[in-house]
Amino acid sequence: MLDKTGIAKRIAKEIKDGYYVNLGIGIPTLVANYIPEGINVVLQSENGLLGMGPFPFDGEEDPDLINAGKQTITTLPGSAIFDSAMSFGMIRSQKVDLTILGAMEVSENGDIANWKIPGKMVKGMGGAMDLVASAKNIIVAMQHVNKAGESKLLTQCSLPLTGVRCVKKIVTELAVLEIAENGGFRLLERAPGVSVEEIKNATSGKLIIEGEIPEMTI
Amino acid sequence: MINKVVSGADEAIKDIESGMTLMLGGFGLCGIPENCIAALVRKGVDRLTCISNNAGVDDFGIGLMLKQRQVKKMISSYVGENAEFERQLLSNELEVELIPQGTLATRCMAAGYGMPAIFTPAGVGTEVAEGKEVRNFNGKDYLMEMAFKADFAIVKAWKGDTAGNLIYRSTARNFNPVMAMAGKITIAEVEHLVEPGELDPDQIHTPGIYVHRIFEGSDYEKRIEQRTVRTK
């Protein structure tokens, strides 16, 4: 079974040289720490920055320079700053190669719910609806089951949707799965020490198992 | 050159009245018009509709106006950092319209570009789409979203000249340029107000034609919402 760092490390392997990548808040943010050596990627922050660098050194924070999570950050050589309309322009026109974000639920046809729980204070969707509606490649980083022990991989999402038919791949503490063309979660890899049976038990939607399922390498 | 300079925030907002719709630039607390928000709190206008990506925190930014019960409705993409906001929302004292961040930016942009509406895929198939026209282009569905109409847009820039030309600094740019273009009347507060000719025309982000009033602000706090650092 993977911890949060393990999920981030596995997702980092999906990033290819030359990618522009948007990372959501939570586990996706950690992915930046594990991008393989020799792979050049540019991180997009939707508040208006391409080329997001690491956190500043203590005492060097700039209140005018933050990421979409409102954290103080730095720029890198080659960074570019732009306004919010252009930021979502490059997202909408699919210039961003990969979007990695968290989710509360994913359905077997690739629908995603990650912004609203009825009855609870709703904070808003931020840029998530724009990102999922336009991204050509979306990887979801999340736990396989929720705190109540219920599967988050469902036939149909029960929570209000963020986007429809958009998720391509899911990495959880148990497995790597992709959304099959005609629906269903196709099991690609097992986390170290996790059996196919355990993944079956934790998946409520249609699980597609074809042949031997390899254990993932990180 | 036309001179757009006013004496300060109080003069800049003097004809903002209760019930009006305002755009306020900024992302979180980054690049917000601190001086004008303070002046609006002093003036005490209420029943305002505020179009702004976020709603500040309890004791800073738009949070200061919420605390004084000056806001009737917020139109935002994310409002998570404010306990007073939550209290007013749950007790139905405040209306909130949550819209996708890109839609928010582009509805401002459309207003500034003189376009009545835009088509965006954001929100298709979700509750955001309820009651909106859906059009299919090249096999993909898009929502029609209307350009915003705002009585005033209030923005913050780094430098500006007396003719209203603006330059923003770093990610404090965010929504400010698109909102500057979208107000019926646009007020700009700047950290450094200079004479025409001191700013390189090639470097201007917002041309002065969009700006009606400008002043040099003072005492910028520039509060950091999430201070994150690494150790050497």
Short mmCIF file of C-alpha atoms in Angstrom, two decimals:
data_model
loop_
_atom_site.label_atom_id
_atom_site.label_comp_id
_atom_site.label_asym_id
_atom_site.label_seq_id
_atom_site.Cartn_x
_atom_site.Cartn_y
_atom_site.Cartn_z
CA MET A 1 0.00 0.00 0.00
CA LEU A 2 1.24 3.49 -0.82
CA ASP A 3 1.31 6.53 1.43
CA LYS A 4 0.69 10.03 0.03
CA THR A 5 4.34 10.36 -0.94
CA GLY A 6 4.16 7.03 -2.74
CA ILE A 7 1.12 8.17 -4.76
CA ALA A 8 2.98 11.37 -5.68
CA LYS A 9 6.10 9.40 -6.68
CA ARG A 10 4.09 7.04 -8.90
CA ILE A 11 2.30 9.94 -10.61
CA ALA A 12 5.63 11.68 -11.19
CA LYS A 13 6.53 8.79 -13.49
CA GLU A 14 3.69 9.82 -15.82
CA ILE A 15 5.32 13.17 -16.52
CA LYS A 16 7.21 13.34 -19.79
CA ASP A 17 9.98 15.61 -20.93
CA GLY A 18 8.68 18.91 -22.26
CA TYR A 19 5.33 18.77 -20.47
CA TYR A 20 3.47 21.80 -19.17
CA VAL A 21 1.73 20.58 -16.01
CA ASN A 22 -0.90 21.99 -13.68
CA LEU A 23 -0.84 20.54 -10.17
CA GLY A 24 -3.83 20.78 -7.86
CA ILE A 25 -3.73 21.25 -4.10
CA GLY A 26 -2.87 18.32 -1.78
CA ILE A 27 -1.11 15.17 -3.03
CA PRO A 28 -0.70 16.65 -6.55
CA THR A 29 1.47 19.45 -5.13
CA LEU A 30 3.87 16.81 -3.79
CA VAL A 31 4.41 15.44 -7.31
CA ALA A 32 6.72 18.38 -8.06
CA ASN A 33 9.24 16.96 -5.57
CA TYR A 34 9.63 13.67 -7.46
CA ILE A 35 9.94 14.65 -11.10
CA PRO A 36 12.69 12.39 -12.46
CA GLU A 37 16.13 13.78 -13.17
CA GLY A 38 16.62 14.92 -16.75
CA ILE A 39 12.90 15.54 -17.32
CA ASN A 40 12.17 19.18 -18.06
CA VAL A 41 8.69 20.27 -17.09
CA VAL A 42 7.09 23.66 -16.64
CA LEU A 43 4.57 23.98 -13.82
CA GLN A 44 1.57 26.20 -14.48
CA SER A 45 -0.15 27.94 -11.60
CA GLU A 46 -3.57 29.16 -12.68
CA ASN A 47 -3.33 32.47 -10.84
CA GLY A 48 -0.98 33.48 -13.64
CA LEU A 49 2.45 31.86 -13.68
CA LEU A 50 4.35 29.44 -15.88
CA GLY A 51 7.58 28.14 -14.41
CA MET A 52 6.72 27.82 -10.74
CA GLY A 53 9.81 27.36 -8.61
CA PRO A 54 10.27 26.01 -5.08
CA PHE A 55 9.24 27.78 -1.88
CA PRO A 56 11.44 30.78 -1.10
CA PHE A 57 14.11 30.68 1.57
CA ASP A 58 13.02 31.99 4.96
CA GLY A 59 13.05 35.78 4.83
CA GLU A 60 12.89 35.94 1.02
CA GLU A 61 9.09 35.61 0.69
CA ASP A 62 7.48 38.02 -1.78
CA PRO A 63 3.81 38.78 -1.02
CA ASP A 64 3.28 39.53 -4.73
CA LEU A 65 4.44 36.05 -5.74
CA ILE A 66 2.10 33.20 -4.80
CA ASN A 67 0.68 30.04 -6.35
CA ALA A 68 -2.97 29.06 -6.75
CA GLY A 69 -2.90 27.63 -3.22
CA LYS A 70 -1.89 31.14 -2.04
CA GLN A 71 1.49 29.83 -0.89
CA THR A 72 4.59 31.96 -1.30
CA ILE A 73 6.73 30.56 -4.13
CA THR A 74 9.55 31.59 -6.46
CA THR A 75 9.99 31.94 -10.20
CA LEU A 76 12.65 30.17 -12.27
CA PRO A 77 14.81 31.31 -15.18
CA GLY A 78 12.34 31.33 -18.11
CA SER A 79 9.22 31.91 -16.01
CA ALA A 80 6.37 33.99 -17.39
CA ILE A 81 3.60 35.93 -15.62
CA PHE A 82 0.20 36.70 -17.11
CA ASP A 83 -3.35 37.61 -16.14
CA SER A 84 -6.14 35.23 -15.12
CA ALA A 85 -7.93 35.34 -18.48
CA MET A 86 -4.80 34.30 -20.36
CA SER A 87 -4.10 31.66 -17.73
CA PHE A 88 -7.40 29.96 -18.43
CA GLY A 89 -6.98 30.67 -22.12
CA MET A 90 -3.95 28.38 -22.23
CA ILE A 91 -5.86 25.79 -20.19
CA ARG A 92 -8.95 25.96 -22.42
CA SER A 93 -6.91 25.78 -25.63
CA GLN A 94 -5.15 22.65 -24.32
CA LYS A 95 -1.64 24.05 -24.20
CA VAL A 96 -1.29 22.48 -20.75
CA ASP A 97 -0.34 18.83 -21.32
CA LEU A 98 -1.26 17.28 -18.00
CA THR A 99 -3.53 18.16 -15.09
CA ILE A 100 -3.14 16.32 -11.79
CA LEU A 101 -5.82 16.84 -9.18
CA GLY A 102 -7.53 15.29 -6.20
CA ALA A 103 -11.09 13.97 -6.11
CA MET A 104 -13.83 12.90 -3.73
CA GLU A 105 -15.34 10.52 -6.29
CA VAL A 106 -14.64 9.27 -9.81
CA SER A 107 -17.12 7.32 -11.89
CA GLU A 108 -16.35 4.48 -14.28
CA ASN A 109 -17.05 6.73 -17.29
CA GLY A 110 -14.54 9.34 -16.08
CA ASP A 111 -16.85 11.80 -14.32
CA ILE A 112 -15.23 13.57 -11.38
CA ALA A 113 -16.70 15.12 -8.21
CA ASN A 114 -14.35 17.18 -6.08
CA TRP A 115 -15.90 20.49 -5.11
CA LYS A 116 -19.09 20.16 -3.14
CA ILE A 117 -20.65 18.04 -0.42
CA PRO A 118 -24.37 18.81 0.01
CA GLY A 119 -25.10 20.04 3.52
CA LYS A 120 -21.55 21.18 4.12
CA MET A 121 -20.09 24.66 3.65
CA VAL A 122 -19.22 24.97 -0.04
CA LYS A 123 -15.99 26.81 -0.66
CA GLY A 124 -16.16 26.86 -4.41
CA MET A 125 -14.71 25.13 -7.44
CA GLY A 126 -11.85 27.55 -8.00
CA GLY A 127 -10.26 26.61 -11.32
CA ALA A 128 -11.12 22.91 -11.14
CA MET A 129 -14.14 23.01 -13.48
CA ASP A 130 -12.17 24.90 -16.13
CA LEU A 131 -9.25 22.48 -15.84
CA VAL A 132 -11.28 19.27 -16.08
CA ALA A 133 -13.46 20.57 -18.90
CA SER A 134 -10.49 21.28 -21.14
CA ALA A 135 -7.46 19.22 -20.14
CA LYS A 136 -6.43 16.54 -22.62
CA ASN A 137 -4.89 14.38 -19.91
CA ILE A 138 -6.20 14.28 -16.35
CA ILE A 139 -4.72 12.09 -13.63
CA VAL A 140 -6.55 11.88 -10.33
CA ALA A 141 -4.59 11.37 -7.11
CA MET A 142 -6.80 10.14 -4.29
CA GLN A 143 -7.46 7.52 -1.64
CA HIS A 144 -9.30 4.45 -2.93
CA VAL A 145 -11.90 4.57 -0.15
CA ASN A 146 -13.22 7.46 1.96
CA LYS A 147 -12.97 7.82 5.73
CA ALA A 148 -16.18 5.83 6.15
CA GLY A 149 -14.59 2.96 4.26
CA GLU A 150 -16.74 3.46 1.13
CA SER A 151 -15.25 3.18 -2.34
CA LYS A 152 -14.55 6.43 -4.19
CA LEU A 153 -14.44 4.59 -7.53
CA LEU A 154 -18.11 4.32 -8.42
CA THR A 155 -20.51 3.37 -11.18
CA GLN A 156 -21.90 6.88 -10.91
CA CYS A 157 -20.79 9.79 -8.75
CA SER A 158 -23.19 10.57 -5.91
CA LEU A 159 -21.79 14.05 -5.25
CA PRO A 160 -22.32 17.11 -7.48
CA LEU A 161 -20.05 16.81 -10.52
CA THR A 162 -17.05 18.95 -11.35
CA GLY A 163 -16.78 17.58 -14.88
CA VAL A 164 -18.03 14.76 -17.08
CA ARG A 165 -16.09 12.06 -18.95
CA CYS A 166 -12.76 13.70 -18.38
CA VAL A 167 -10.57 11.59 -16.07
CA LYS A 168 -8.00 9.41 -17.88
CA LYS A 169 -6.10 7.77 -15.03
CA ILE A 170 -6.36 7.31 -11.27
CA VAL A 171 -3.55 6.60 -8.83
CA THR A 172 -4.59 5.52 -5.33
CA GLU A 173 -2.81 3.93 -2.38
CA LEU A 174 -3.84 0.55 -3.83
CA ALA A 175 -3.60 0.77 -7.61
CA VAL A 176 -3.14 2.53 -10.92
CA LEU A 177 -6.27 2.41 -13.06
CA GLU A 178 -7.37 3.93 -16.34
CA ILE A 179 -10.84 4.75 -17.58
CA ALA A 180 -11.61 2.29 -20.38
CA GLU A 181 -12.94 3.58 -23.70
CA ASN A 182 -16.38 2.05 -23.11
CA GLY A 183 -16.45 2.67 -19.38
CA GLY A 184 -14.98 0.83 -16.42
CA PHE A 185 -11.83 1.07 -14.35
CA ARG A 186 -9.09 -0.92 -16.11
CA LEU A 187 -6.61 -2.13 -13.51
CA LEU A 188 -3.07 -1.43 -14.70
CA GLU A 189 -0.86 -1.89 -11.64
CA ARG A 190 -1.08 -3.01 -8.03
CA ALA A 191 0.64 -1.12 -5.24
CA PRO A 192 3.44 -3.07 -3.56
CA GLY A 193 2.00 -5.83 -1.38
CA VAL A 194 -1.60 -5.25 -2.52
CA SER A 195 -3.59 -8.12 -4.06
CA VAL A 196 -6.09 -7.89 -6.91
CA GLU A 197 -8.69 -9.14 -4.44
CA GLU A 198 -8.11 -6.15 -2.15
CA ILE A 199 -8.51 -3.77 -5.09
CA LYS A 200 -11.71 -5.56 -6.15
CA ASN A 201 -13.13 -5.18 -2.65
CA ALA A 202 -12.31 -1.47 -2.57
CA THR A 203 -13.77 -0.68 -6.00
CA SER A 204 -17.51 -0.19 -6.28
CA GLY A 205 -17.69 0.57 -10.02
CA LYS A 206 -16.93 -1.86 -12.83
CA LEU A 207 -13.35 -3.13 -12.50
CA ILE A 208 -11.70 -4.53 -15.63
CA ILE A 209 -8.95 -7.05 -14.96
CA GLU A 210 -7.10 -8.34 -18.00
CA GLY A 211 -4.33 -10.91 -17.50
CA GLU A 212 -1.64 -10.68 -14.86
CA ILE A 213 -1.61 -7.32 -13.08
CA PRO A 214 1.96 -6.24 -12.38
CA GLU A 215 3.09 -4.69 -9.13
CA MET A 216 4.10 -1.07 -9.68
CA THR A 217 7.66 0.13 -9.43
CA ILE A 218 8.39 3.50 -7.89
CA MET B 1 -2.23 63.78 -21.79
CA ILE B 2 -5.51 63.48 -19.95
CA ASN B 3 -4.93 63.67 -16.21
CA LYS B 4 -6.77 60.95 -14.27
CA VAL B 5 -5.26 61.65 -10.87
CA VAL B 6 -7.48 61.94 -7.79
CA SER B 7 -6.31 62.85 -4.30
CA GLY B 8 -6.77 59.43 -2.75
CA ALA B 9 -9.04 56.48 -2.10
CA ASP B 10 -11.86 58.50 -0.50
CA GLU B 11 -12.15 60.80 -3.51
CA ALA B 12 -11.80 57.88 -5.93
CA ILE B 13 -14.80 56.04 -4.46
CA LYS B 14 -16.88 59.10 -3.51
CA ASP B 15 -19.74 58.29 -5.92
CA ILE B 16 -19.94 54.57 -5.17
CA GLU B 17 -23.43 54.11 -3.76
CA SER B 18 -25.22 51.40 -1.83
CA GLY B 19 -26.60 48.64 -4.05
CA MET B 20 -23.96 49.00 -6.77
CA THR B 21 -21.97 46.20 -8.40
CA LEU B 22 -18.21 46.34 -7.93
CA MET B 23 -15.34 44.33 -9.36
CA LEU B 24 -12.36 44.00 -7.06
CA GLY B 25 -9.04 42.70 -8.35
CA GLY B 26 -6.77 40.27 -6.55
CA PHE B 27 -6.21 36.57 -5.94
CA GLY B 28 -6.55 35.72 -2.27
CA LEU B 29 -4.91 38.71 -0.61
CA CYS B 30 -2.39 39.13 -3.43
CA GLY B 31 -2.88 42.26 -5.53
CA ILE B 32 -6.01 43.52 -3.76
CA PRO B 33 -6.88 47.25 -3.71
CA GLU B 34 -6.22 47.71 0.01
CA ASN B 35 -6.67 51.47 0.08
CA CYS B 36 -10.03 51.48 -1.71
CA ILE B 37 -11.37 48.64 0.46
CA ALA B 38 -10.46 50.69 3.55
CA ALA B 39 -12.22 53.72 2.03
CA LEU B 40 -15.36 51.68 1.26
CA VAL B 41 -15.41 50.51 4.89
CA ARG B 42 -15.09 54.16 6.03
CA LYS B 43 -17.85 55.30 3.67
CA GLY B 44 -20.14 52.52 4.89
CA VAL B 45 -22.02 51.86 1.64
CA ASP B 46 -23.93 48.60 1.77
CA ARG B 47 -25.98 46.08 -0.25
CA LEU B 48 -23.02 45.81 -2.59
CA THR B 49 -22.59 43.04 -5.14
CA CYS B 50 -18.89 42.19 -5.27
CA ILE B 51 -17.31 40.33 -8.16
CA SER B 52 -13.98 39.07 -6.90
CA ASN B 53 -12.20 35.74 -7.13
CA ASN B 54 -12.14 35.38 -3.35
CA ALA B 55 -13.71 37.05 -0.34
CA GLY B 56 -10.66 37.89 1.73
CA VAL B 57 -10.03 36.62 5.25
CA ASP B 58 -11.84 37.59 8.45
CA ASP B 59 -9.83 40.73 9.17
CA PHE B 60 -8.40 41.68 5.78
CA GLY B 61 -9.43 42.31 2.20
CA ILE B 62 -13.13 42.00 1.38
CA GLY B 63 -13.48 40.34 4.79
CA LEU B 64 -13.40 43.85 6.26
CA MET B 65 -16.47 44.81 4.20
CA LEU B 66 -18.23 41.56 5.11
CA LYS B 67 -17.67 42.22 8.79
CA GLN B 68 -19.46 45.59 8.39
CA ARG B 69 -22.32 43.83 6.57
CA GLN B 70 -21.74 45.90 3.45
CA VAL B 71 -21.96 43.02 0.99
CA LYS B 72 -25.27 41.65 -0.24
CA LYS B 73 -23.86 39.24 -2.79
CA MET B 74 -20.47 37.76 -3.63
CA ILE B 75 -19.67 36.42 -7.08
CA SER B 76 -16.50 34.36 -6.66
CA SER B 77 -14.80 31.09 -7.54
CA TYR B 78 -13.47 30.20 -4.09
CA VAL B 79 -14.41 31.59 -0.70
CA GLY B 80 -12.86 29.17 1.74
CA GLU B 81 -10.79 31.31 4.07
CA ASN B 82 -13.31 33.36 5.96
CA ALA B 83 -15.33 32.33 9.06
CA GLU B 84 -17.56 35.44 9.08
CA PHE B 85 -18.36 34.78 5.43
CA GLU B 86 -19.43 31.23 6.33
CA ARG B 87 -21.59 32.48 9.20
CA GLN B 88 -23.42 35.02 7.00
CA LEU B 89 -23.87 32.48 4.23
CA LEU B 90 -25.32 29.79 6.49
CA SER B 91 -27.70 32.31 8.11
CA ASN B 92 -28.84 33.54 4.66
CA GLU B 93 -27.58 37.07 5.29
CA LEU B 94 -25.34 36.82 2.26
CA GLU B 95 -25.92 35.55 -1.27
CA VAL B 96 -23.13 33.75 -3.03
CA GLU B 97 -22.77 32.82 -6.67
CA LEU B 98 -19.89 30.43 -7.20
CA ILE B 99 -18.56 30.29 -10.74
CA PRO B 100 -15.53 28.59 -12.28
CA GLN B 101 -12.41 30.72 -12.05
CA GLY B 102 -11.74 30.75 -15.79
CA THR B 103 -15.36 31.68 -16.45
CA LEU B 104 -15.03 34.55 -13.96
CA ALA B 105 -11.90 35.86 -15.68
CA THR B 106 -13.31 35.45 -19.16
CA ARG B 107 -16.63 37.15 -18.34
CA CYS B 108 -14.55 40.14 -17.23
CA MET B 109 -12.45 39.91 -20.37
CA ALA B 110 -15.56 39.77 -22.57
CA ALA B 111 -16.83 42.99 -20.99
CA GLY B 112 -13.51 44.70 -21.67
CA TYR B 113 -13.43 43.45 -25.25
CA GLY B 114 -17.00 44.54 -25.95
CA MET B 115 -18.37 41.03 -26.40
CA PRO B 116 -21.78 40.20 -24.88
CA ALA B 117 -21.03 36.58 -24.06
CA ILE B 118 -18.52 33.77 -24.29
CA PHE B 119 -18.73 30.00 -24.76
CA THR B 120 -16.81 27.80 -22.35
CA PRO B 121 -16.81 24.07 -21.64
CA ALA B 122 -16.31 24.71 -17.90
CA GLY B 123 -19.32 23.44 -15.98
CA VAL B 124 -20.96 21.46 -18.80
CA GLY B 125 -22.91 18.59 -17.24
CA THR B 126 -22.72 20.13 -13.75
CA GLU B 127 -25.06 22.30 -11.71
CA VAL B 128 -23.22 25.36 -13.07
CA ALA B 129 -24.93 24.64 -16.39
CA GLU B 130 -28.46 24.85 -14.97
CA GLY B 131 -30.58 27.35 -16.90
CA LYS B 132 -27.81 28.21 -19.34
CA GLU B 133 -27.78 27.86 -23.09
CA VAL B 134 -25.62 24.95 -24.30
CA ARG B 135 -24.17 25.07 -27.81
CA ASN B 136 -22.30 22.32 -29.58
CA PHE B 137 -19.26 23.31 -31.62
CA ASN B 138 -17.27 20.61 -33.44
CA GLY B 139 -18.80 17.85 -31.32
CA LYS B 140 -18.17 19.44 -27.92
CA ASP B 141 -20.68 21.19 -25.66
CA TYR B 142 -20.11 24.71 -24.38
CA LEU B 143 -22.05 26.95 -21.98
CA MET B 144 -22.95 30.47 -22.96
CA GLU B 145 -21.79 32.79 -20.19
CA MET B 146 -22.62 36.50 -20.21
CA ALA B 147 -20.14 39.35 -19.96
CA PHE B 148 -20.20 40.99 -16.55
CA LYS B 149 -21.64 44.44 -16.00
CA ALA B 150 -20.07 46.38 -13.15
CA ASP B 151 -20.64 49.97 -12.04
CA PHE B 152 -17.05 50.20 -10.82
CA ALA B 153 -13.92 48.12 -11.23
CA ILE B 154 -11.30 48.68 -8.53
CA VAL B 155 -7.82 47.41 -9.26
CA LYS B 156 -4.35 47.54 -7.76
CA ALA B 157 -1.21 47.98 -9.85
CA TRP B 158 2.48 48.37 -9.08
CA LYS B 159 3.17 51.43 -11.19
CA GLY B 160 0.91 53.81 -13.00
CA ASP B 161 1.23 57.17 -14.69
CA THR B 162 -1.08 60.16 -14.44
CA ALA B 163 -2.67 59.15 -17.77
CA GLY B 164 -3.85 55.89 -16.19
CA ASN B 165 -1.40 53.48 -17.84
CA LEU B 166 -0.71 50.54 -15.52
CA ILE B 167 2.02 47.99 -14.87
CA TYR B 168 1.44 45.14 -12.45
CA ARG B 169 4.06 43.24 -10.50
CA SER B 170 4.47 39.46 -10.45
CA THR B 171 1.38 37.34 -9.65
CA ALA B 172 -0.29 40.39 -8.11
CA ARG B 173 -1.41 40.89 -11.73
CA ASN B 174 -4.02 38.07 -11.68
CA PHE B 175 -7.56 39.45 -12.23
CA ASN B 176 -6.56 43.12 -12.17
CA PRO B 177 -5.99 43.68 -15.92
CA VAL B 178 -9.25 42.02 -17.03
CA MET B 179 -11.27 43.80 -14.35
CA ALA B 180 -9.63 47.13 -15.20
CA MET B 181 -11.03 46.71 -18.72
CA ALA B 182 -14.50 45.79 -17.54
CA GLY B 183 -15.77 48.54 -15.24
CA LYS B 184 -18.09 51.32 -16.34
CA ILE B 185 -15.75 53.38 -14.18
CA THR B 186 -12.34 51.96 -13.34
CA ILE B 187 -10.35 53.08 -10.31
CA ALA B 188 -6.68 52.15 -10.07
CA GLU B 189 -4.60 52.43 -6.94
CA VAL B 190 -0.86 52.09 -7.49
CA GLU B 191 2.23 51.79 -5.36
CA HIS B 192 4.15 54.26 -7.50
CA LEU B 193 2.48 57.07 -9.44
CA VAL B 194 4.75 58.60 -12.08
CA GLU B 195 4.62 61.24 -14.82
CA PRO B 196 3.77 60.35 -18.45
CA GLY B 197 6.93 59.25 -20.23
CA GLU B 198 8.41 57.46 -17.25
CA LEU B 199 6.79 54.15 -18.17
CA ASP B 200 7.98 52.37 -21.31
CA PRO B 201 4.94 52.12 -23.65
CA ASP B 202 6.05 48.61 -24.58
CA GLN B 203 5.73 47.50 -20.96
CA ILE B 204 2.20 48.79 -20.24
CA HIS B 205 -0.22 46.02 -19.19
CA THR B 206 -3.38 48.15 -19.00
CA PRO B 207 -3.62 51.14 -21.36
CA GLY B 208 -4.88 54.29 -19.67
CA ILE B 209 -8.02 54.43 -21.82
CA TYR B 210 -9.53 51.82 -19.50
CA VAL B 211 -8.68 53.74 -16.33
CA HIS B 212 -10.78 56.70 -15.16
CA ARG B 213 -9.22 57.51 -11.80
CA ILE B 214 -5.78 56.82 -10.40
CA PHE B 215 -3.96 57.58 -7.16
CA GLU B 216 -0.88 56.53 -5.29
CA GLY B 217 -1.88 54.34 -2.36
CA SER B 218 -0.12 54.25 0.97
CA ASP B 219 0.66 51.90 3.86
CA TYR B 220 0.37 48.67 1.86
CA GLU B 221 0.29 45.75 4.24
CA LYS B 222 0.43 43.06 1.51
CA ARG B 223 -0.50 40.35 3.94
CA ILE B 224 0.65 36.83 3.08
CA GLU B 225 -2.06 34.19 3.37
CA GLN B 226 0.10 31.03 3.31
CA ARG B 227 3.70 31.73 4.22
CA THR B 228 5.64 28.74 2.90
CA VAL B 229 9.43 28.66 2.99
CA ARG B 230 12.29 26.18 2.75
CA THR B 231 15.40 26.16 4.87
CA LYS B 232 18.84 26.89 3.46
#
